[in-house]
Amino acid sequence: RLLLWLLAPLLLATVVTAPWRALTARQERMTALGVSIAVLPLLWSMSAPLPGGIYLHLLGMTTVTLVFGWQFALLAGLLAGGVLVFVGNWPLPALPVNYLLTVAIPVLVSAAILVTANRLRRTNLFVYMLGVGFFGSMAALGATLTLGNHLFDTGLDHALVMLLTFPEGFVNGAIISALTVFYPELVRTYDDERYLGKPR
C-alpha cells in the first residue's frame, strides 16, 4: 500500500506533463505506441528463474523511453502490466512492485542517462546509440536487479548482475540503432542537430 502511494504521484505527473498533442499529431507514433504496449507483455512473459524465487526477463523499457519519452514509457508500461494482470501472469497484489522494478526504475534511470548525455559538450551519434541505448539499458537493468536483490534478498552477486545486463544492452542498443538510422522521425528523444551536427 505504501508503494502505491509512492507511485501514484509519479503516474499523476506523467499524465499531466505527457506531450499528448505531439503523440496524437502523428498516426505512426500512436501506432508504434500501441505496438509497444502489445509487445512488452510478450517480452516480459519470456522469463527465466533466478535464485530466491524471482524471474528475470528482458525489460525493453530503455527503447520505449527513447522512442516516446519517459511519460509515455511509464504509461505504456502500466498498460502492459495491466495486460499481464488480466491474463493471470502477474498477480494483482504484485502489480505495484512489478511495475516499480520492471517499468518505473528502468524508465527513470534511462531518462537520467539521456539527460546526462544531452548535457555533454561534445557528443555524436554513438553517444546516443551506445551510451544511452546500450549502456543506458544495462544500467537500467542493473538498477532493477540491485533494488530487487535488496527487496527480496535473492543473493545475486555483483558479477552475475553485470553478466545479466549484457543481453538487455544488446537488444535495446540494436533496436535503437536501427530506429535511429532508418526511422529517426519516430524516436522522440533523438536530435539530428545535437548528435550529427546538422539541422533537422
N, C-alpha and C. Protein backbone atom coordinates (compact mmCIF):
# COMPACT_ATOMS: atom_id res chain seq x y z
N ARG A 1 0.83 -1.20 0.00
CA ARG A 1 0.00 0.00 0.00
C ARG A 1 0.86 1.25 0.00
N LEU A 2 1.98 1.22 0.74
CA LEU A 2 2.90 2.36 0.76
C LEU A 2 3.47 2.61 -0.63
N LEU A 3 3.80 1.51 -1.34
CA LEU A 3 4.34 1.64 -2.68
C LEU A 3 3.33 2.28 -3.63
N LEU A 4 2.05 1.94 -3.45
CA LEU A 4 1.00 2.57 -4.27
C LEU A 4 0.96 4.07 -4.06
N TRP A 5 1.08 4.51 -2.80
CA TRP A 5 1.07 5.93 -2.51
C TRP A 5 2.29 6.63 -3.08
N LEU A 6 3.41 5.91 -3.19
CA LEU A 6 4.62 6.49 -3.76
C LEU A 6 4.53 6.59 -5.28
N LEU A 7 3.91 5.58 -5.91
CA LEU A 7 3.82 5.57 -7.37
C LEU A 7 2.71 6.46 -7.89
N ALA A 8 1.68 6.68 -7.10
CA ALA A 8 0.53 7.47 -7.57
C ALA A 8 0.93 8.89 -8.00
N PRO A 9 1.73 9.64 -7.21
CA PRO A 9 2.12 10.98 -7.67
C PRO A 9 2.94 10.94 -8.97
N LEU A 10 3.78 9.92 -9.12
CA LEU A 10 4.57 9.79 -10.34
C LEU A 10 3.66 9.60 -11.55
N LEU A 11 2.66 8.73 -11.42
CA LEU A 11 1.74 8.49 -12.53
C LEU A 11 0.87 9.72 -12.81
N LEU A 12 0.50 10.43 -11.77
CA LEU A 12 -0.28 11.66 -11.97
C LEU A 12 0.54 12.70 -12.72
N ALA A 13 1.79 12.87 -12.32
CA ALA A 13 2.67 13.81 -13.02
C ALA A 13 2.89 13.38 -14.46
N THR A 14 2.92 12.08 -14.68
CA THR A 14 3.10 11.55 -16.03
C THR A 14 1.93 11.94 -16.93
N VAL A 15 0.72 11.75 -16.43
CA VAL A 15 -0.47 12.07 -17.21
C VAL A 15 -0.55 13.57 -17.50
N VAL A 16 -0.22 14.38 -16.49
CA VAL A 16 -0.35 15.83 -16.63
C VAL A 16 0.70 16.40 -17.58
N THR A 17 1.93 15.90 -17.51
CA THR A 17 3.02 16.50 -18.29
C THR A 17 3.27 15.82 -19.63
N ALA A 18 2.61 14.71 -19.91
CA ALA A 18 2.85 13.99 -21.17
C ALA A 18 2.49 14.85 -22.38
N PRO A 19 3.31 14.84 -23.41
CA PRO A 19 3.05 15.64 -24.63
C PRO A 19 2.00 14.97 -25.51
N TRP A 20 0.74 15.04 -25.11
CA TRP A 20 -0.34 14.35 -25.82
C TRP A 20 -0.49 14.86 -27.26
N ARG A 21 -0.34 16.15 -27.46
CA ARG A 21 -0.51 16.70 -28.81
C ARG A 21 0.53 16.14 -29.77
N ALA A 22 1.77 16.05 -29.30
CA ALA A 22 2.83 15.52 -30.15
C ALA A 22 2.57 14.06 -30.52
N LEU A 23 1.94 13.33 -29.60
CA LEU A 23 1.63 11.93 -29.89
C LEU A 23 0.48 11.82 -30.88
N THR A 24 -0.60 12.54 -30.62
CA THR A 24 -1.79 12.41 -31.47
C THR A 24 -1.64 13.09 -32.82
N ALA A 25 -0.62 13.94 -32.97
CA ALA A 25 -0.43 14.64 -34.25
C ALA A 25 0.08 13.71 -35.34
N ARG A 26 0.65 12.59 -34.95
CA ARG A 26 1.24 11.68 -35.94
C ARG A 26 0.70 10.27 -35.71
N GLN A 27 0.01 9.78 -36.71
CA GLN A 27 -0.62 8.46 -36.60
C GLN A 27 0.40 7.35 -36.39
N GLU A 28 1.57 7.48 -37.05
CA GLU A 28 2.57 6.42 -36.93
C GLU A 28 3.11 6.30 -35.51
N ARG A 29 3.17 7.42 -34.79
CA ARG A 29 3.64 7.35 -33.42
C ARG A 29 2.61 6.68 -32.52
N MET A 30 1.35 6.96 -32.76
CA MET A 30 0.29 6.29 -32.00
C MET A 30 0.29 4.80 -32.28
N THR A 31 0.50 4.44 -33.54
CA THR A 31 0.56 3.03 -33.90
C THR A 31 1.75 2.34 -33.23
N ALA A 32 2.90 3.02 -33.24
CA ALA A 32 4.10 2.46 -32.62
C ALA A 32 3.90 2.28 -31.13
N LEU A 33 3.22 3.22 -30.48
CA LEU A 33 2.96 3.08 -29.04
C LEU A 33 2.05 1.89 -28.77
N GLY A 34 1.03 1.72 -29.61
CA GLY A 34 0.15 0.56 -29.46
C GLY A 34 0.90 -0.75 -29.65
N VAL A 35 1.81 -0.78 -30.60
CA VAL A 35 2.62 -1.98 -30.82
C VAL A 35 3.49 -2.26 -29.60
N SER A 36 4.06 -1.22 -29.02
CA SER A 36 4.90 -1.39 -27.83
C SER A 36 4.10 -1.97 -26.67
N ILE A 37 2.88 -1.47 -26.47
CA ILE A 37 2.04 -1.98 -25.38
C ILE A 37 1.69 -3.44 -25.60
N ALA A 38 1.58 -3.85 -26.87
CA ALA A 38 1.28 -5.25 -27.17
C ALA A 38 2.51 -6.15 -27.04
N VAL A 39 3.68 -5.61 -27.38
CA VAL A 39 4.91 -6.43 -27.39
C VAL A 39 5.49 -6.60 -25.99
N LEU A 40 5.40 -5.56 -25.16
CA LEU A 40 6.01 -5.64 -23.83
C LEU A 40 5.51 -6.82 -23.00
N PRO A 41 4.20 -7.09 -22.94
CA PRO A 41 3.77 -8.26 -22.16
C PRO A 41 4.36 -9.57 -22.69
N LEU A 42 4.50 -9.68 -24.01
CA LEU A 42 5.12 -10.89 -24.57
C LEU A 42 6.58 -10.98 -24.15
N LEU A 43 7.28 -9.86 -24.18
CA LEU A 43 8.69 -9.84 -23.78
C LEU A 43 8.85 -10.21 -22.31
N TRP A 44 7.99 -9.66 -21.47
CA TRP A 44 8.08 -9.92 -20.03
C TRP A 44 7.64 -11.32 -19.67
N SER A 45 6.86 -11.96 -20.55
CA SER A 45 6.40 -13.32 -20.27
C SER A 45 7.49 -14.35 -20.50
N MET A 46 8.50 -13.99 -21.28
CA MET A 46 9.62 -14.91 -21.55
C MET A 46 10.66 -14.72 -20.46
N SER A 47 10.51 -15.44 -19.37
CA SER A 47 11.36 -15.22 -18.20
C SER A 47 12.09 -16.50 -17.80
N ALA A 48 13.19 -16.28 -17.09
CA ALA A 48 14.00 -17.39 -16.58
C ALA A 48 14.08 -17.28 -15.07
N PRO A 49 14.00 -18.41 -14.34
CA PRO A 49 14.05 -18.35 -12.88
C PRO A 49 15.43 -18.01 -12.36
N LEU A 50 15.47 -17.25 -11.28
CA LEU A 50 16.71 -16.90 -10.60
C LEU A 50 16.62 -17.37 -9.15
N PRO A 51 17.76 -17.45 -8.46
CA PRO A 51 17.71 -17.80 -7.04
C PRO A 51 16.83 -16.83 -6.26
N GLY A 52 16.12 -17.34 -5.30
CA GLY A 52 15.24 -16.50 -4.49
C GLY A 52 13.80 -16.52 -4.94
N GLY A 53 13.50 -17.31 -5.99
CA GLY A 53 12.13 -17.43 -6.43
C GLY A 53 11.64 -16.31 -7.31
N ILE A 54 12.55 -15.50 -7.87
CA ILE A 54 12.13 -14.44 -8.78
C ILE A 54 12.51 -14.84 -10.20
N TYR A 55 11.96 -14.10 -11.17
CA TYR A 55 12.18 -14.42 -12.57
C TYR A 55 12.80 -13.23 -13.30
N LEU A 56 13.74 -13.53 -14.17
CA LEU A 56 14.42 -12.50 -14.94
C LEU A 56 13.88 -12.49 -16.36
N HIS A 57 13.61 -11.31 -16.88
CA HIS A 57 13.21 -11.17 -18.28
C HIS A 57 13.77 -9.88 -18.82
N LEU A 58 13.85 -9.80 -20.13
CA LEU A 58 14.27 -8.55 -20.75
C LEU A 58 13.22 -7.47 -20.44
N LEU A 59 13.68 -6.25 -20.28
CA LEU A 59 12.78 -5.16 -19.92
C LEU A 59 12.30 -4.38 -21.14
N GLY A 60 13.22 -3.96 -21.98
CA GLY A 60 12.86 -3.21 -23.18
C GLY A 60 12.44 -1.78 -22.90
N MET A 61 12.50 -1.32 -21.65
CA MET A 61 11.97 -0.01 -21.32
C MET A 61 12.88 1.13 -21.75
N THR A 62 14.17 0.88 -21.93
CA THR A 62 15.05 1.94 -22.43
C THR A 62 14.65 2.32 -23.85
N THR A 63 14.36 1.32 -24.67
CA THR A 63 13.90 1.60 -26.04
C THR A 63 12.61 2.40 -26.03
N VAL A 64 11.64 1.99 -25.21
CA VAL A 64 10.36 2.69 -25.15
C VAL A 64 10.57 4.12 -24.65
N THR A 65 11.47 4.30 -23.68
CA THR A 65 11.75 5.64 -23.16
C THR A 65 12.35 6.54 -24.22
N LEU A 66 13.30 6.03 -24.99
CA LEU A 66 13.95 6.84 -26.01
C LEU A 66 13.02 7.14 -27.18
N VAL A 67 12.14 6.22 -27.50
CA VAL A 67 11.24 6.42 -28.64
C VAL A 67 10.10 7.38 -28.29
N PHE A 68 9.53 7.25 -27.10
CA PHE A 68 8.32 8.00 -26.76
C PHE A 68 8.51 9.04 -25.67
N GLY A 69 9.64 9.03 -24.97
CA GLY A 69 9.82 9.90 -23.82
C GLY A 69 9.39 9.19 -22.55
N TRP A 70 9.84 9.71 -21.41
CA TRP A 70 9.63 8.99 -20.14
C TRP A 70 8.17 8.92 -19.75
N GLN A 71 7.38 9.95 -20.08
CA GLN A 71 5.98 9.93 -19.66
C GLN A 71 5.22 8.78 -20.32
N PHE A 72 5.32 8.70 -21.65
CA PHE A 72 4.59 7.64 -22.34
C PHE A 72 5.19 6.27 -22.07
N ALA A 73 6.48 6.21 -21.75
CA ALA A 73 7.08 4.93 -21.37
C ALA A 73 6.46 4.42 -20.07
N LEU A 74 6.26 5.31 -19.10
CA LEU A 74 5.63 4.91 -17.84
C LEU A 74 4.19 4.46 -18.06
N LEU A 75 3.47 5.17 -18.92
CA LEU A 75 2.08 4.81 -19.19
C LEU A 75 1.99 3.51 -19.98
N ALA A 76 2.87 3.35 -20.97
CA ALA A 76 2.87 2.10 -21.75
C ALA A 76 3.20 0.91 -20.86
N GLY A 77 4.15 1.09 -19.94
CA GLY A 77 4.48 0.02 -19.01
C GLY A 77 3.34 -0.34 -18.09
N LEU A 78 2.58 0.68 -17.67
CA LEU A 78 1.43 0.42 -16.81
C LEU A 78 0.36 -0.38 -17.55
N LEU A 79 0.08 0.00 -18.79
CA LEU A 79 -0.91 -0.73 -19.59
C LEU A 79 -0.44 -2.15 -19.89
N ALA A 80 0.85 -2.29 -20.19
CA ALA A 80 1.39 -3.63 -20.45
C ALA A 80 1.30 -4.50 -19.20
N GLY A 81 1.59 -3.91 -18.04
CA GLY A 81 1.43 -4.66 -16.79
C GLY A 81 -0.01 -5.05 -16.55
N GLY A 82 -0.94 -4.15 -16.91
CA GLY A 82 -2.36 -4.47 -16.78
C GLY A 82 -2.76 -5.65 -17.63
N VAL A 83 -2.15 -5.76 -18.81
CA VAL A 83 -2.43 -6.91 -19.68
C VAL A 83 -1.99 -8.20 -19.00
N LEU A 84 -0.81 -8.19 -18.37
CA LEU A 84 -0.31 -9.40 -17.69
C LEU A 84 -1.16 -9.75 -16.47
N VAL A 85 -1.68 -8.73 -15.79
CA VAL A 85 -2.60 -9.00 -14.69
C VAL A 85 -3.88 -9.62 -15.23
N PHE A 86 -4.37 -9.11 -16.33
CA PHE A 86 -5.63 -9.59 -16.92
C PHE A 86 -5.52 -11.05 -17.34
N VAL A 87 -4.37 -11.43 -17.93
CA VAL A 87 -4.23 -12.81 -18.41
C VAL A 87 -3.74 -13.75 -17.30
N GLY A 88 -3.44 -13.20 -16.13
CA GLY A 88 -3.08 -14.04 -15.00
C GLY A 88 -1.60 -14.29 -14.80
N ASN A 89 -0.74 -13.65 -15.59
CA ASN A 89 0.70 -13.84 -15.42
C ASN A 89 1.25 -13.08 -14.22
N TRP A 90 0.65 -11.94 -13.92
CA TRP A 90 1.03 -11.16 -12.75
C TRP A 90 -0.14 -11.14 -11.76
N PRO A 91 0.06 -11.53 -10.51
CA PRO A 91 -1.00 -11.38 -9.52
C PRO A 91 -1.26 -9.88 -9.28
N LEU A 92 -2.51 -9.53 -9.13
CA LEU A 92 -2.86 -8.13 -8.93
C LEU A 92 -2.15 -7.50 -7.72
N PRO A 93 -2.03 -8.21 -6.58
CA PRO A 93 -1.33 -7.59 -5.45
C PRO A 93 0.14 -7.29 -5.73
N ALA A 94 0.72 -8.03 -6.69
CA ALA A 94 2.14 -7.83 -7.01
C ALA A 94 2.36 -6.76 -8.07
N LEU A 95 1.27 -6.18 -8.61
CA LEU A 95 1.42 -5.19 -9.68
C LEU A 95 2.28 -3.99 -9.27
N PRO A 96 2.09 -3.40 -8.08
CA PRO A 96 2.92 -2.23 -7.74
C PRO A 96 4.42 -2.53 -7.74
N VAL A 97 4.83 -3.64 -7.10
CA VAL A 97 6.26 -3.94 -7.04
C VAL A 97 6.78 -4.36 -8.40
N ASN A 98 5.97 -5.10 -9.18
CA ASN A 98 6.38 -5.45 -10.54
C ASN A 98 6.53 -4.21 -11.41
N TYR A 99 5.61 -3.28 -11.23
CA TYR A 99 5.68 -2.04 -12.00
C TYR A 99 6.91 -1.23 -11.61
N LEU A 100 7.20 -1.18 -10.32
CA LEU A 100 8.39 -0.46 -9.85
C LEU A 100 9.66 -1.01 -10.48
N LEU A 101 9.81 -2.35 -10.42
CA LEU A 101 11.05 -2.97 -10.88
C LEU A 101 11.14 -3.10 -12.40
N THR A 102 10.02 -3.37 -13.04
CA THR A 102 10.03 -3.62 -14.48
C THR A 102 9.89 -2.35 -15.30
N VAL A 103 9.23 -1.35 -14.76
CA VAL A 103 8.92 -0.14 -15.54
C VAL A 103 9.55 1.11 -14.94
N ALA A 104 9.15 1.47 -13.73
CA ALA A 104 9.50 2.78 -13.18
C ALA A 104 11.01 2.98 -13.05
N ILE A 105 11.69 2.04 -12.42
CA ILE A 105 13.14 2.18 -12.22
C ILE A 105 13.88 2.21 -13.56
N PRO A 106 13.63 1.28 -14.49
CA PRO A 106 14.34 1.35 -15.78
C PRO A 106 14.06 2.64 -16.55
N VAL A 107 12.81 3.10 -16.53
CA VAL A 107 12.49 4.33 -17.26
C VAL A 107 13.21 5.53 -16.66
N LEU A 108 13.19 5.66 -15.36
CA LEU A 108 13.81 6.81 -14.70
C LEU A 108 15.33 6.78 -14.86
N VAL A 109 15.93 5.60 -14.78
CA VAL A 109 17.38 5.50 -14.98
C VAL A 109 17.74 5.85 -16.43
N SER A 110 16.97 5.33 -17.38
CA SER A 110 17.23 5.63 -18.79
C SER A 110 17.08 7.12 -19.08
N ALA A 111 16.03 7.73 -18.51
CA ALA A 111 15.81 9.16 -18.72
C ALA A 111 16.94 9.98 -18.11
N ALA A 112 17.44 9.57 -16.95
CA ALA A 112 18.54 10.30 -16.32
C ALA A 112 19.81 10.21 -17.15
N ILE A 113 20.09 9.04 -17.71
CA ILE A 113 21.27 8.88 -18.55
C ILE A 113 21.13 9.70 -19.83
N LEU A 114 19.92 9.77 -20.40
CA LEU A 114 19.69 10.60 -21.58
C LEU A 114 19.95 12.07 -21.27
N VAL A 115 19.45 12.54 -20.14
CA VAL A 115 19.69 13.94 -19.75
C VAL A 115 21.18 14.20 -19.61
N THR A 116 21.89 13.27 -19.00
CA THR A 116 23.34 13.41 -18.84
C THR A 116 24.03 13.48 -20.19
N ALA A 117 23.64 12.60 -21.12
CA ALA A 117 24.25 12.59 -22.45
C ALA A 117 23.97 13.89 -23.20
N ASN A 118 22.78 14.43 -23.03
CA ASN A 118 22.42 15.67 -23.72
C ASN A 118 23.15 16.88 -23.18
N ARG A 119 23.72 16.77 -21.99
CA ARG A 119 24.46 17.89 -21.40
C ARG A 119 25.94 17.86 -21.73
N LEU A 120 26.39 16.80 -22.40
CA LEU A 120 27.80 16.73 -22.78
C LEU A 120 28.12 17.82 -23.79
N ARG A 121 29.28 18.41 -23.66
CA ARG A 121 29.69 19.45 -24.61
C ARG A 121 29.97 18.87 -25.98
N ARG A 122 30.65 17.76 -26.00
CA ARG A 122 30.97 17.09 -27.27
C ARG A 122 30.20 15.80 -27.34
N THR A 123 29.47 15.63 -28.38
CA THR A 123 28.67 14.41 -28.50
C THR A 123 28.57 14.01 -29.96
N ASN A 124 28.12 12.80 -30.20
CA ASN A 124 27.92 12.31 -31.56
C ASN A 124 26.89 11.18 -31.53
N LEU A 125 26.65 10.59 -32.68
CA LEU A 125 25.62 9.58 -32.78
C LEU A 125 25.89 8.37 -31.90
N PHE A 126 27.16 8.03 -31.72
CA PHE A 126 27.49 6.85 -30.93
C PHE A 126 27.21 7.07 -29.44
N VAL A 127 27.25 8.32 -29.00
CA VAL A 127 26.87 8.61 -27.62
C VAL A 127 25.42 8.22 -27.39
N TYR A 128 24.58 8.53 -28.38
CA TYR A 128 23.16 8.20 -28.26
C TYR A 128 22.92 6.70 -28.40
N MET A 129 23.48 6.10 -29.43
CA MET A 129 23.23 4.67 -29.69
C MET A 129 23.85 3.78 -28.63
N LEU A 130 25.15 3.99 -28.37
CA LEU A 130 25.86 3.12 -27.45
C LEU A 130 25.76 3.61 -26.01
N GLY A 131 25.99 4.90 -25.82
CA GLY A 131 25.99 5.44 -24.46
C GLY A 131 24.64 5.35 -23.79
N VAL A 132 23.59 5.76 -24.52
CA VAL A 132 22.25 5.75 -23.94
C VAL A 132 21.52 4.44 -24.26
N GLY A 133 21.54 4.04 -25.53
CA GLY A 133 20.80 2.84 -25.92
C GLY A 133 21.37 1.56 -25.32
N PHE A 134 22.68 1.37 -25.46
CA PHE A 134 23.31 0.13 -25.00
C PHE A 134 23.62 0.19 -23.50
N PHE A 135 24.51 1.10 -23.11
CA PHE A 135 24.92 1.15 -21.71
C PHE A 135 23.80 1.68 -20.81
N GLY A 136 22.93 2.53 -21.37
CA GLY A 136 21.80 3.01 -20.58
C GLY A 136 20.87 1.89 -20.17
N SER A 137 20.61 0.98 -21.11
CA SER A 137 19.72 -0.15 -20.78
C SER A 137 20.41 -1.13 -19.84
N MET A 138 21.72 -1.28 -19.95
CA MET A 138 22.44 -2.11 -18.99
C MET A 138 22.33 -1.53 -17.59
N ALA A 139 22.50 -0.21 -17.49
CA ALA A 139 22.39 0.44 -16.18
C ALA A 139 20.98 0.32 -15.63
N ALA A 140 19.98 0.41 -16.52
CA ALA A 140 18.58 0.30 -16.09
C ALA A 140 18.30 -1.07 -15.50
N LEU A 141 18.73 -2.12 -16.19
CA LEU A 141 18.52 -3.47 -15.67
C LEU A 141 19.36 -3.70 -14.41
N GLY A 142 20.58 -3.17 -14.40
CA GLY A 142 21.42 -3.31 -13.22
C GLY A 142 20.78 -2.68 -11.99
N ALA A 143 20.17 -1.50 -12.17
CA ALA A 143 19.48 -0.84 -11.06
C ALA A 143 18.28 -1.67 -10.59
N THR A 144 17.55 -2.24 -11.55
CA THR A 144 16.40 -3.08 -11.20
C THR A 144 16.84 -4.33 -10.42
N LEU A 145 17.89 -5.00 -10.91
CA LEU A 145 18.37 -6.20 -10.23
C LEU A 145 18.90 -5.88 -8.84
N THR A 146 19.60 -4.75 -8.72
CA THR A 146 20.15 -4.37 -7.42
C THR A 146 19.05 -4.07 -6.42
N LEU A 147 18.04 -3.30 -6.86
CA LEU A 147 16.92 -3.00 -5.96
C LEU A 147 16.14 -4.27 -5.62
N GLY A 148 15.89 -5.11 -6.64
CA GLY A 148 15.18 -6.37 -6.38
C GLY A 148 15.94 -7.26 -5.42
N ASN A 149 17.26 -7.24 -5.53
CA ASN A 149 18.09 -8.04 -4.62
C ASN A 149 17.94 -7.56 -3.18
N HIS A 150 17.85 -6.24 -3.00
CA HIS A 150 17.69 -5.69 -1.64
C HIS A 150 16.28 -5.95 -1.11
N LEU A 151 15.30 -5.88 -1.99
CA LEU A 151 13.92 -6.06 -1.54
C LEU A 151 13.61 -7.51 -1.18
N PHE A 152 14.15 -8.44 -1.99
CA PHE A 152 13.79 -9.85 -1.83
C PHE A 152 14.94 -10.72 -1.36
N ASP A 153 16.12 -10.12 -1.16
CA ASP A 153 17.29 -10.86 -0.67
C ASP A 153 17.53 -12.11 -1.52
N THR A 154 17.69 -11.90 -2.83
CA THR A 154 17.87 -13.01 -3.75
C THR A 154 19.28 -13.60 -3.72
N GLY A 155 20.23 -12.85 -3.17
CA GLY A 155 21.59 -13.38 -3.09
C GLY A 155 22.38 -13.26 -4.38
N LEU A 156 21.93 -12.45 -5.34
CA LEU A 156 22.69 -12.27 -6.58
C LEU A 156 23.99 -11.53 -6.28
N ASP A 157 25.10 -12.06 -6.81
CA ASP A 157 26.35 -11.33 -6.63
C ASP A 157 26.53 -10.32 -7.75
N HIS A 158 27.45 -9.39 -7.54
CA HIS A 158 27.62 -8.29 -8.49
C HIS A 158 28.10 -8.77 -9.86
N ALA A 159 28.91 -9.80 -9.87
CA ALA A 159 29.40 -10.32 -11.15
C ALA A 159 28.25 -10.87 -11.99
N LEU A 160 27.32 -11.59 -11.35
CA LEU A 160 26.18 -12.14 -12.07
C LEU A 160 25.26 -11.03 -12.57
N VAL A 161 25.08 -10.00 -11.75
CA VAL A 161 24.27 -8.86 -12.18
C VAL A 161 24.85 -8.23 -13.43
N MET A 162 26.17 -8.03 -13.45
CA MET A 162 26.81 -7.44 -14.63
C MET A 162 26.63 -8.32 -15.86
N LEU A 163 26.75 -9.63 -15.66
CA LEU A 163 26.60 -10.56 -16.77
C LEU A 163 25.18 -10.53 -17.34
N LEU A 164 24.19 -10.44 -16.47
CA LEU A 164 22.80 -10.45 -16.90
C LEU A 164 22.41 -9.19 -17.66
N THR A 165 23.17 -8.12 -17.49
CA THR A 165 22.81 -6.87 -18.15
C THR A 165 23.20 -6.84 -19.62
N PHE A 166 24.10 -7.69 -20.06
CA PHE A 166 24.57 -7.65 -21.45
C PHE A 166 23.48 -7.94 -22.47
N PRO A 167 22.65 -8.98 -22.29
CA PRO A 167 21.57 -9.20 -23.26
C PRO A 167 20.62 -8.01 -23.36
N GLU A 168 20.30 -7.38 -22.22
CA GLU A 168 19.44 -6.20 -22.24
C GLU A 168 20.08 -5.07 -23.05
N GLY A 169 21.37 -4.87 -22.83
CA GLY A 169 22.07 -3.82 -23.57
C GLY A 169 22.11 -4.11 -25.06
N PHE A 170 22.36 -5.37 -25.42
CA PHE A 170 22.44 -5.73 -26.84
C PHE A 170 21.11 -5.51 -27.55
N VAL A 171 20.02 -5.99 -26.95
CA VAL A 171 18.70 -5.89 -27.59
C VAL A 171 18.28 -4.44 -27.74
N ASN A 172 18.36 -3.68 -26.66
CA ASN A 172 17.95 -2.28 -26.72
C ASN A 172 18.87 -1.46 -27.63
N GLY A 173 20.17 -1.69 -27.53
CA GLY A 173 21.11 -0.96 -28.38
C GLY A 173 20.88 -1.23 -29.85
N ALA A 174 20.59 -2.49 -30.19
CA ALA A 174 20.35 -2.85 -31.59
C ALA A 174 19.07 -2.20 -32.11
N ILE A 175 18.01 -2.23 -31.30
CA ILE A 175 16.73 -1.66 -31.74
C ILE A 175 16.85 -0.15 -31.90
N ILE A 176 17.45 0.52 -30.93
CA ILE A 176 17.59 1.97 -31.01
C ILE A 176 18.48 2.37 -32.18
N SER A 177 19.56 1.61 -32.42
CA SER A 177 20.43 1.92 -33.56
C SER A 177 19.67 1.81 -34.87
N ALA A 178 18.88 0.74 -35.01
CA ALA A 178 18.11 0.54 -36.25
C ALA A 178 17.07 1.64 -36.43
N LEU A 179 16.34 1.97 -35.36
CA LEU A 179 15.32 3.00 -35.47
C LEU A 179 15.93 4.37 -35.76
N THR A 180 17.07 4.66 -35.14
CA THR A 180 17.71 5.95 -35.35
C THR A 180 18.19 6.10 -36.79
N VAL A 181 18.66 5.03 -37.37
CA VAL A 181 19.17 5.09 -38.74
C VAL A 181 18.04 5.11 -39.75
N PHE A 182 17.05 4.24 -39.60
CA PHE A 182 16.02 4.07 -40.63
C PHE A 182 14.74 4.88 -40.36
N TYR A 183 14.39 5.08 -39.10
CA TYR A 183 13.17 5.81 -38.78
C TYR A 183 13.42 6.85 -37.68
N PRO A 184 14.32 7.80 -37.91
CA PRO A 184 14.65 8.77 -36.85
C PRO A 184 13.46 9.63 -36.44
N GLU A 185 12.49 9.81 -37.35
CA GLU A 185 11.33 10.64 -37.02
C GLU A 185 10.44 10.01 -35.95
N LEU A 186 10.60 8.68 -35.74
CA LEU A 186 9.80 8.00 -34.72
C LEU A 186 10.42 8.12 -33.33
N VAL A 187 11.70 8.44 -33.27
CA VAL A 187 12.43 8.46 -31.99
C VAL A 187 12.36 9.86 -31.42
N ARG A 188 11.49 10.07 -30.47
CA ARG A 188 11.23 11.41 -29.95
C ARG A 188 12.47 12.06 -29.34
N THR A 189 13.30 11.29 -28.67
CA THR A 189 14.43 11.88 -27.95
C THR A 189 15.66 12.05 -28.81
N TYR A 190 15.59 11.66 -30.07
CA TYR A 190 16.75 11.79 -30.95
C TYR A 190 16.74 13.17 -31.62
N ASP A 191 17.91 13.78 -31.73
CA ASP A 191 18.05 15.12 -32.29
C ASP A 191 19.20 15.13 -33.28
N ASP A 192 18.89 15.31 -34.57
CA ASP A 192 19.94 15.35 -35.61
C ASP A 192 20.96 16.44 -35.34
N GLU A 193 20.48 17.60 -34.94
CA GLU A 193 21.38 18.74 -34.76
C GLU A 193 22.38 18.49 -33.64
N ARG A 194 21.92 17.84 -32.59
CA ARG A 194 22.81 17.57 -31.45
C ARG A 194 23.79 16.45 -31.76
N TYR A 195 23.30 15.36 -32.36
CA TYR A 195 24.15 14.18 -32.49
C TYR A 195 24.86 14.06 -33.83
N LEU A 196 24.40 14.77 -34.84
CA LEU A 196 25.08 14.74 -36.14
C LEU A 196 25.60 16.10 -36.57
N GLY A 197 25.24 17.13 -35.83
CA GLY A 197 25.73 18.45 -36.15
C GLY A 197 25.13 19.07 -37.40
N LYS A 198 23.88 18.70 -37.72
CA LYS A 198 23.21 19.27 -38.87
C LYS A 198 21.77 19.60 -38.50
N PRO A 199 21.15 20.54 -39.18
CA PRO A 199 19.76 20.88 -38.87
C PRO A 199 18.83 19.76 -39.24
N ARG A 200 17.66 19.75 -38.58
CA ARG A 200 16.68 18.71 -38.87
C ARG A 200 16.13 18.87 -40.28
